[in-house]
Coordinates of C-alpha atoms in Angstrom, one line a residue:
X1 CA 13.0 -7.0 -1.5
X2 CA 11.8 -4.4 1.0
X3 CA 10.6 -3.6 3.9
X4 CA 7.3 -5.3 4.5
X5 CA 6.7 -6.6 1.2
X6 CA 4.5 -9.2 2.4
X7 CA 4.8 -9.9 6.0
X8 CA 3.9 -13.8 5.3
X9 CA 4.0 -14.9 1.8
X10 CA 1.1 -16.2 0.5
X11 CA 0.4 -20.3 0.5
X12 CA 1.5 -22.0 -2.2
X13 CA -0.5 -22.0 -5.0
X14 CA -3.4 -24.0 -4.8
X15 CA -6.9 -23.9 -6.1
X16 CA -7.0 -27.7 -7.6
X17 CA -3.6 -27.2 -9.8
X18 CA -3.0 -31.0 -10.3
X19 CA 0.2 -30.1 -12.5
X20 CA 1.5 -27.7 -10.0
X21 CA 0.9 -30.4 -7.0
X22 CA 2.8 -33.0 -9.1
X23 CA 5.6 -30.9 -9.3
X24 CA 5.5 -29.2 -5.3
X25 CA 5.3 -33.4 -4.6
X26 CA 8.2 -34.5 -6.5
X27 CA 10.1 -31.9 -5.1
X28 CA 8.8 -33.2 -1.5
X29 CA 7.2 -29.9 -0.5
X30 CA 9.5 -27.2 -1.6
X31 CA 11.9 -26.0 -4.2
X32 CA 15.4 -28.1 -4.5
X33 CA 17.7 -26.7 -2.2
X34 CA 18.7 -27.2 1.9
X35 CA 21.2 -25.4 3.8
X36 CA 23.8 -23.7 2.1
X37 CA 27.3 -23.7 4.0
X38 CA 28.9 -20.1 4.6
X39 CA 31.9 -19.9 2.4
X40 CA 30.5 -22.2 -0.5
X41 CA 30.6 -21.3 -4.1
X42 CA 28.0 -18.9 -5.1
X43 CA 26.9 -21.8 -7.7
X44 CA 27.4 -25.7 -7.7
X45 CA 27.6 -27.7 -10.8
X46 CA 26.8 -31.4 -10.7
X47 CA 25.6 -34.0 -14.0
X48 CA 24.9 -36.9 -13.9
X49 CA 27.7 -39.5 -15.4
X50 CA 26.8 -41.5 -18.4
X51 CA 24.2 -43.7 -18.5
X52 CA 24.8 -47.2 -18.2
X53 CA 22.6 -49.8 -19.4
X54 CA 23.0 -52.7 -17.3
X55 CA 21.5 -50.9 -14.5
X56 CA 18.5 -49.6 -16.0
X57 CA 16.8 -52.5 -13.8
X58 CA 18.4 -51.2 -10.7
X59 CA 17.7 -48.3 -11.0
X60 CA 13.8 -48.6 -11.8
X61 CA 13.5 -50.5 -8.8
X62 CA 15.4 -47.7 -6.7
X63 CA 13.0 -45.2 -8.3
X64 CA 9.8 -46.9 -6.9
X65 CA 11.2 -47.6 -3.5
X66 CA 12.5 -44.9 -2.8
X67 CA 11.0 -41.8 -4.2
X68 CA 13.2 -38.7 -4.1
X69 CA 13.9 -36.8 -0.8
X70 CA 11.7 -34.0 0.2
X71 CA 14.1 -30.3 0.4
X72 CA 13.2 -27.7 3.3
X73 CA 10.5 -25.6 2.0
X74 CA 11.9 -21.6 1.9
X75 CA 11.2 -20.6 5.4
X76 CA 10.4 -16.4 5.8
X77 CA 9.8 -13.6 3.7
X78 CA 11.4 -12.3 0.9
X79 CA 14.2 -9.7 2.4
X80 CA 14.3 -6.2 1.7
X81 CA 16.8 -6.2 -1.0
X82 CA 16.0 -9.8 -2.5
X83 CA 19.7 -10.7 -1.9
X84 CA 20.7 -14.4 -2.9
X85 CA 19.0 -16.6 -0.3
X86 CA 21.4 -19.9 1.1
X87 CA 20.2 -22.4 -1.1
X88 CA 21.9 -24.9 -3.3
X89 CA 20.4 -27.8 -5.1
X90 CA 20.7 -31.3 -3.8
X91 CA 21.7 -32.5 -6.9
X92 CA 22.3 -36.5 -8.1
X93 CA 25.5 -37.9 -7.2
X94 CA 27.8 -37.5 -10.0
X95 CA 28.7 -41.1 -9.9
X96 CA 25.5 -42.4 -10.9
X97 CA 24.1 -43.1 -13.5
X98 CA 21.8 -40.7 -15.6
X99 CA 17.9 -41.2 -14.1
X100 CA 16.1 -40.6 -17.5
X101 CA 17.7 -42.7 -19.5
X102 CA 18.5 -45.8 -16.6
X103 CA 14.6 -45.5 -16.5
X104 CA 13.9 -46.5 -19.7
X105 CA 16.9 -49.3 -21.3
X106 CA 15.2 -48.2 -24.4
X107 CA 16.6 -45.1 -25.1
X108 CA 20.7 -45.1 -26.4
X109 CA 23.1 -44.2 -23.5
X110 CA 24.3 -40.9 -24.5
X111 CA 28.1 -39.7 -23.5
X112 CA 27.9 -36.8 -21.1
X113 CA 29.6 -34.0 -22.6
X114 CA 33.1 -32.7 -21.1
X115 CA 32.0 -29.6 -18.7
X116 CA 33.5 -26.2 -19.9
X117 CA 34.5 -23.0 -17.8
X118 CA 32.2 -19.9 -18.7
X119 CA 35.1 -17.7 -17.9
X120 CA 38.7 -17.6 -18.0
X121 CA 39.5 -17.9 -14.0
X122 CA 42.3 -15.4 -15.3
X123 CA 39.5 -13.0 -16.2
X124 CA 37.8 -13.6 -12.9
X125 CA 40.8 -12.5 -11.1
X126 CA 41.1 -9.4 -13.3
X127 CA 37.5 -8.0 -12.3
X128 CA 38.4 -7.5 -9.3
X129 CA 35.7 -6.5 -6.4
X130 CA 32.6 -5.7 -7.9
X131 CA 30.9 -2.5 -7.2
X132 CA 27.4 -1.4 -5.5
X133 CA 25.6 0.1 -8.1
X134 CA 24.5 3.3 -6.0
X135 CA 27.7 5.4 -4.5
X136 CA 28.0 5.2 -0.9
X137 CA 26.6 9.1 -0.4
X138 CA 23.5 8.0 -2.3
X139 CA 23.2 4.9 0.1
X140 CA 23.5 7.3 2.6
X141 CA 21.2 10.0 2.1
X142 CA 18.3 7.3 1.1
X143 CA 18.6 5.8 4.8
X144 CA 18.9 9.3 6.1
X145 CA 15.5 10.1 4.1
X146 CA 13.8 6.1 5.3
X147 CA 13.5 7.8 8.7
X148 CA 11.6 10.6 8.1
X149 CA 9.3 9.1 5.9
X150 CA 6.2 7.2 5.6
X151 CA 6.4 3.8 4.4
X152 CA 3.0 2.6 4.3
X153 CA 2.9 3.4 0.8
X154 CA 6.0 1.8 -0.1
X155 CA 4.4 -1.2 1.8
X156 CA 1.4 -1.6 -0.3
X157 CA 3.3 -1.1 -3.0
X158 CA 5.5 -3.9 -2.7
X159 CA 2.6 -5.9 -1.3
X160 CA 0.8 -5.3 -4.6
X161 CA 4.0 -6.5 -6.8
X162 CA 4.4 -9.6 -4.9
X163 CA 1.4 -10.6 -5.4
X164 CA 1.9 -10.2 -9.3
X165 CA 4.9 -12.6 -8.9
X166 CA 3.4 -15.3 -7.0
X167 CA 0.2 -15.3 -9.0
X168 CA -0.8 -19.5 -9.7
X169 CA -0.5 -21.1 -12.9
X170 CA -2.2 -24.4 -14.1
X171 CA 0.6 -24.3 -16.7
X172 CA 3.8 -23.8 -17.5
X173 CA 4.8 -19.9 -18.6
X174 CA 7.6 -19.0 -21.2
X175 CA 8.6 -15.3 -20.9
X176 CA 11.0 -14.8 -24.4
X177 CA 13.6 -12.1 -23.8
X178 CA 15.1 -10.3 -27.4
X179 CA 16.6 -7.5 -28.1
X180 CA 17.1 -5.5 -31.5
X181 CA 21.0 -6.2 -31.5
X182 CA 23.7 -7.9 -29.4
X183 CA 25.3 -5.4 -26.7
X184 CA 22.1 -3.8 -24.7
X185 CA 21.7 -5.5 -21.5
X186 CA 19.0 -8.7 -22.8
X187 CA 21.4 -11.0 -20.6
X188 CA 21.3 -9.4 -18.2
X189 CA 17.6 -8.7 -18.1
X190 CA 17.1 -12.3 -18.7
X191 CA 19.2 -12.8 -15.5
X192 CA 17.7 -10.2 -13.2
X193 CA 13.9 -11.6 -14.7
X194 CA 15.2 -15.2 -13.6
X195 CA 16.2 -14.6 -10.3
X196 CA 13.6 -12.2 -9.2
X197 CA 10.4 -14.4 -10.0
X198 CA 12.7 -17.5 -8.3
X199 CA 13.1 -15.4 -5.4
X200 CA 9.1 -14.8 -5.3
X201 CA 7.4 -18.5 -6.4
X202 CA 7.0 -21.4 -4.6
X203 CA 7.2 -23.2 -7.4
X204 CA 10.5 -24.1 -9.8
X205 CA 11.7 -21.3 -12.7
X206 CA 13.9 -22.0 -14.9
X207 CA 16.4 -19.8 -17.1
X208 CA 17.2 -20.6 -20.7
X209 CA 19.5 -19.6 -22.7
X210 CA 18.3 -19.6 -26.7
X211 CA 21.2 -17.6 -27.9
X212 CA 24.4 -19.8 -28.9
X213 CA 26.5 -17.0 -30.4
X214 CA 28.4 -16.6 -27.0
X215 CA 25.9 -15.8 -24.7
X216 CA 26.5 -14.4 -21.3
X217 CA 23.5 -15.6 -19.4
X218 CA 25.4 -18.5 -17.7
X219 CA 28.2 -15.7 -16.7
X220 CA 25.6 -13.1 -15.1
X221 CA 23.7 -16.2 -13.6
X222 CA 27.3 -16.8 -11.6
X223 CA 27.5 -20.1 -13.2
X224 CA 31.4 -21.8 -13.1
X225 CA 31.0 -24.1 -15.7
X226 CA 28.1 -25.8 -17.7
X227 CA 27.7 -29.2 -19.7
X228 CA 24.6 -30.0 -21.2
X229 CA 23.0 -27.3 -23.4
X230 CA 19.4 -27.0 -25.1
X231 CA 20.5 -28.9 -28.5
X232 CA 22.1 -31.9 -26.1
X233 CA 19.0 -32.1 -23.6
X234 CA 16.7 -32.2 -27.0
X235 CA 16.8 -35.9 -28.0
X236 CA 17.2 -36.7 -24.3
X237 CA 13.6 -35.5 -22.8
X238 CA 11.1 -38.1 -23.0
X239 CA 7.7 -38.0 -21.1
X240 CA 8.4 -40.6 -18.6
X241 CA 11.2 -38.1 -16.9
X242 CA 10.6 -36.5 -13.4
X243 CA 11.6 -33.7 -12.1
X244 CA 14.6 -34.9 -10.5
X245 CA 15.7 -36.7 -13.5
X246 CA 15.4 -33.2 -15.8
X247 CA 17.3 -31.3 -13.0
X248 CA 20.2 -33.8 -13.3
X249 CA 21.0 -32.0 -16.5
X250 CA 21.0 -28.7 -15.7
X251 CA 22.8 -26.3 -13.6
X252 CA 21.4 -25.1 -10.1
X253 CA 21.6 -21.5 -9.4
X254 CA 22.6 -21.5 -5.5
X255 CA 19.9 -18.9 -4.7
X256 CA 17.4 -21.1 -6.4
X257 CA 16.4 -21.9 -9.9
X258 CA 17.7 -23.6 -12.5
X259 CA 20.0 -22.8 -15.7
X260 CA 19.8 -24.2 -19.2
X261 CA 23.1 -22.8 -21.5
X262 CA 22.4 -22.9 -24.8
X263 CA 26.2 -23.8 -25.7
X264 CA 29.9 -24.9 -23.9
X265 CA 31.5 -20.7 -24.7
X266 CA 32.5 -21.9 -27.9
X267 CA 31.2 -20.6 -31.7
X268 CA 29.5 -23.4 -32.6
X269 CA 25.8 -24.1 -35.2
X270 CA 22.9 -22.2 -34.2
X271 CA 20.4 -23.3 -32.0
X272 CA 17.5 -25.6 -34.4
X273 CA 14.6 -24.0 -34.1
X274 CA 13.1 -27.4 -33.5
X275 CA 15.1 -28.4 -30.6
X276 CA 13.9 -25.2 -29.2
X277 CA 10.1 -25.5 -29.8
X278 CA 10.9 -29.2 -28.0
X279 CA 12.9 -28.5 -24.8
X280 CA 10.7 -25.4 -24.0
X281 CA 7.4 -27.2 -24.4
X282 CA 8.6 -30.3 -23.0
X283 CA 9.9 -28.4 -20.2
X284 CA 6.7 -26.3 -19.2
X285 CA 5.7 -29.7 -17.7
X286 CA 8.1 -29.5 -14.5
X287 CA 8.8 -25.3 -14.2
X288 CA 6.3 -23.0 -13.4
X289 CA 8.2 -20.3 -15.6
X290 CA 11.0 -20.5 -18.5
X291 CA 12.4 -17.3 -19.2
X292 CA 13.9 -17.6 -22.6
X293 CA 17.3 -15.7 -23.4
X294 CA 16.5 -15.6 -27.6
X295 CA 18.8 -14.4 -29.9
X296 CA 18.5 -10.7 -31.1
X297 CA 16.2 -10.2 -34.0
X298 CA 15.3 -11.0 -36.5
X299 CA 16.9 -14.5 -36.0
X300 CA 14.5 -17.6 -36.7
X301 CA 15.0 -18.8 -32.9
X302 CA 13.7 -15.2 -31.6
X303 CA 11.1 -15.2 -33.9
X304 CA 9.6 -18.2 -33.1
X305 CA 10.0 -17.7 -29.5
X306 CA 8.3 -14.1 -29.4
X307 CA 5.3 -15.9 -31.8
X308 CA 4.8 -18.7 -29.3
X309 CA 6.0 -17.4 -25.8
X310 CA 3.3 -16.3 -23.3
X311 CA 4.6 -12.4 -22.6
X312 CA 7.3 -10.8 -24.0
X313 CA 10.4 -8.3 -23.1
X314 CA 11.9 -6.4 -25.6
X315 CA 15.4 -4.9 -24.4
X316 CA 16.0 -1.3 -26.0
X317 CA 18.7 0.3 -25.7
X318 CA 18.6 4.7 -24.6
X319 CA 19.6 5.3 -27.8
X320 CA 18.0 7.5 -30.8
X321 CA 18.9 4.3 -33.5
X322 CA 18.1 1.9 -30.1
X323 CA 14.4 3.3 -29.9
X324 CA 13.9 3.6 -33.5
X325 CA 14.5 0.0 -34.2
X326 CA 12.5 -1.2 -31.4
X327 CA 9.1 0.8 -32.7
X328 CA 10.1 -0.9 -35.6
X329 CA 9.9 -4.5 -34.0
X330 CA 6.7 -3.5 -31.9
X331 CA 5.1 -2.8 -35.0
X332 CA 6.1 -6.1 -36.3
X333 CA 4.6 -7.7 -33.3
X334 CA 1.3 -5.9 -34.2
X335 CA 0.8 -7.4 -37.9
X336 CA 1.4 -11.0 -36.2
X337 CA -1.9 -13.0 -37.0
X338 CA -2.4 -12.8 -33.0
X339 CA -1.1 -9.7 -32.3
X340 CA 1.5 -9.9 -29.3
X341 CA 1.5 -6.1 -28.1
X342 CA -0.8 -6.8 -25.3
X343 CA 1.5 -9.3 -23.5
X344 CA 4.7 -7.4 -24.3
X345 CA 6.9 -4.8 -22.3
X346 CA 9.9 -3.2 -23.3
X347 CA 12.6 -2.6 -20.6
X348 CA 14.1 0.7 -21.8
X349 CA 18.1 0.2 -20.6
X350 CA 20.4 2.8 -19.7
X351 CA 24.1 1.6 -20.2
X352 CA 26.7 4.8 -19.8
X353 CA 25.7 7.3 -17.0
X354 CA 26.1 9.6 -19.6
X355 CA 22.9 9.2 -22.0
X356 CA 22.2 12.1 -24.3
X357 CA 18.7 10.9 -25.2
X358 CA 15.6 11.5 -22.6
X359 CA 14.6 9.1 -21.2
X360 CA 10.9 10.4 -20.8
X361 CA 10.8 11.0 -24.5
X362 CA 12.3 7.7 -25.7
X363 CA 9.6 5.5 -23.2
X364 CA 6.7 8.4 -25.0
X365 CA 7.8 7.3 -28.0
X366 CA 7.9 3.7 -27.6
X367 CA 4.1 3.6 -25.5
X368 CA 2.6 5.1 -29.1
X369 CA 2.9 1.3 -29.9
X370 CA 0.2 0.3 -27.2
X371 CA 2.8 -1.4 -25.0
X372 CA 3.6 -0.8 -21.4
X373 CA 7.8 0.6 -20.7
X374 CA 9.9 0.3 -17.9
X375 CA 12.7 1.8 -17.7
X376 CA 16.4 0.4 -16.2
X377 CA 18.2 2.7 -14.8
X378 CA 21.9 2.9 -15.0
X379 CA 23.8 0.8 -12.4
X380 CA 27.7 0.2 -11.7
X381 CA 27.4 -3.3 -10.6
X382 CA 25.7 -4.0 -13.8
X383 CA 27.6 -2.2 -15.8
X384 CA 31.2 -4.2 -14.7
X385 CA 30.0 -7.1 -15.8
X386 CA 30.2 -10.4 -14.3
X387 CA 28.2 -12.3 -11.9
X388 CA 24.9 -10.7 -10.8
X389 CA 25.1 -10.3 -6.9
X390 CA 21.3 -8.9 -6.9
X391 CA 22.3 -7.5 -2.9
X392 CA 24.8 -5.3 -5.1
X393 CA 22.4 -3.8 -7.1
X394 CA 21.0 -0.1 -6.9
X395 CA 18.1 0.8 -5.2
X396 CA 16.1 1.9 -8.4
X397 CA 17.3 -0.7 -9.9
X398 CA 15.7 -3.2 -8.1
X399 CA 12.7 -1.3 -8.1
X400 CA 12.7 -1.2 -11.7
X401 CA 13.4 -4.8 -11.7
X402 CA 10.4 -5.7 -9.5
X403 CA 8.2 -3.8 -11.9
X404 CA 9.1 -5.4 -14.8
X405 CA 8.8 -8.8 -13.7
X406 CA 5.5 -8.3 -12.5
X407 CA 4.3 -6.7 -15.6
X408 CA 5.5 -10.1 -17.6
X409 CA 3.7 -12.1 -15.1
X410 CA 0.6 -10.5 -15.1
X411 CA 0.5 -10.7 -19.2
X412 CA 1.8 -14.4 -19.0
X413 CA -0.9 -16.1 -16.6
X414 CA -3.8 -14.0 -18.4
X415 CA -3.0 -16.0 -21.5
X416 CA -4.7 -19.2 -21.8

């Protein structure tokens, strides 16, 4: 992210975490991923075909002789501006059968799903070239200011977040993501959370989309089509699933992590708030940290995911009504029987260039709650929508970024 932020990351996570070195070993040593080719798509999509059960024997046998292929381990630092490291899941062949359910002839064969485009590759022509988010004189002047300046500050600073980010768990975090109404950016915080603590951890992360009312995670997470969703994967999981097998039904993020849509782009039944209580618990098993796109409040989904998650973001809007609503919900999260304030933030989000309300006196406003606020700044590659390029972002943008993910850390791995 910058300059010196750690000039060797710290070892992987150790400390007699049995559940963490079950996962680091399926995944042979590091996170799935090898050398990305120059020119390939920013994100790969690959499931598994149906299962078929005449070679559930086969492939049981396969599966104890020949236990899945370690990935290159990250190699370096994190880079000044976190941009997208080369990496790109070595997914299963698409030909195959589906692991989980060739492991077990038990379970029914279920039909993979017909993948769907997140976007219109009309649309994708008509955005055009996305923009930096700071103006090319601003670029300018802040390299014009980095050499006259002391950056040993800057250094410990960075030091100090990163090692918020990479902080061990002996279990699986979820980190739920709502928002007050549709419209304010809890996408794309969802994205940016995703991404960043990927960038940081040894370990997997995944990001999961809880909000079926055409979501836009899988478009600001770059993602060209998706298949399986969170109601599909549901009666799939079963305990005897690896790693590799779970991965075969999600969608790998080319600078790491994985993706979990919550629906095809089409209006379809909300998300069961039963199917969400199972994939996400199920899931802590094999990802270090879920962050959980929820719907807005106060849907049954969003409640039950800021209830049971282990921190919380609330996405306000700069808006009069935007902060008014969001004391609201913070004192709603106060009366809960184990009140949530102390493991929430709110990520104050600035949409138009052009706010009217202070942004000092909106975060004042919103800390009388007892809650920490971090305020996003307005950026133009954000604000065009589209797929997140994180190198594109602005400069206090990132920085905002950084701080807000390691505020959520720190409140998820104090929980126990």
């Amino acid at each position: 992210m910058t300059q010196g932020q750690g000039e060797q990351r710290p070892p992987a996570h150790g400390g007699g975490d049995d559940w963490q070195r079950d996962v680091l070993r399926e995944l042979g040593g590091g996170r799935p991923g090898a050398d990305a080719r120059r020119g390939e798509p920013t994100l790969r999509l690959v499931h598994p075909a149906p299962p078929q059960p005449d070679t559930a024997a086969g492939a049981e046998t396969d599966a104890g002789e020949n236990p899945s292929a370690p990935h290159d381990a990250p190699a370096g630092p994190a880079s000044q501006d976190f941009a997208p490291r080369a990496r790109t899941a070595d997914a299963p062949d698409p030909g195959r059968p589906a692991s989980p359910a060739a492991r077990d002839p038990r379970l029914p064969a279920a039909p993979a799903p017909e993948p769907s485009p997140t976007l219109d590759p009309r649309l994708l022509l008509a955005l055009g070239s996305p923009l930096h988010g700071d103006s090319v004189s601003r670029r300018t002047g802040r390299a014009l200011r980095k050499l006259t300046s002391s950056v040993s500050q800057d250094v410990a600073e960075q030091t100090r977040i990163a090692a918020e980010l990479q902080q061990p768990v002996t279990t699986g975090r979820v980190v739920a993501v709502t928002s007050i109404r549709g419209g304010v950016g809890k996408s794309t915080v969802s994205a940016l959370l995703g991404r960043t603590l990927n960038h940081y951890r040894h370990d997997p992360v995944l990001t999961l989309e809880a909000d079926t009312a055409l979501g836009t995670l899988p478009v600001r997470m770059g993602a060209e089509a998706v298949r399986w969703t969170v109601a599909d994967l549901a009666p799939v999981l079963h305990p005897a699933m690896r790693l590799t097998d779970v991965t075969g039904y999600l969608v790998p993020v080319s600078d790491g992590g994985w993706l979990l849509p919550a629906s095809r782009g089409q209006v379809g039944p909300p998300l069961d708030m039963t199917a969400y209580r199972k994939v996400t618990l199920a899931l802590r098993r094999y990802f270090a940290v879920t962050v959980a796109d929820c719907e807005t409040l106060p849907g049954e989904v969003a409640r039950t995911a800021m209830d049971t998650a282990h921190a919380r973001v609330v996405v306000a809007p700069t808006t009069a009504e935007g902060v008014g609503a969001t004391r609201q919900v913070l004192d709603w999260l106060a009366r809960l029987p184990h009140s949530a304030l102390a493991t929430t933030v709110v990520a104050l989000v600035s949409n138009t260039p052009d706010t009217l309300l202070d942004d000092k006196a909106a975060a004042g406003h919103l800390k009388e709650a007892g809650v920490t606020v971090v305020t996003v700044p307005y950026d133009r590659h954000l604000a065009g929508g589209g797929p997140i390029r994180t190198d594109l972002l602005a400069h206090a943008t990132r920085q905002a970024v950084l701080r807000l993910a390691a505020e959520v850390m720190g409140r998820a791995v104090r929980v126990r």
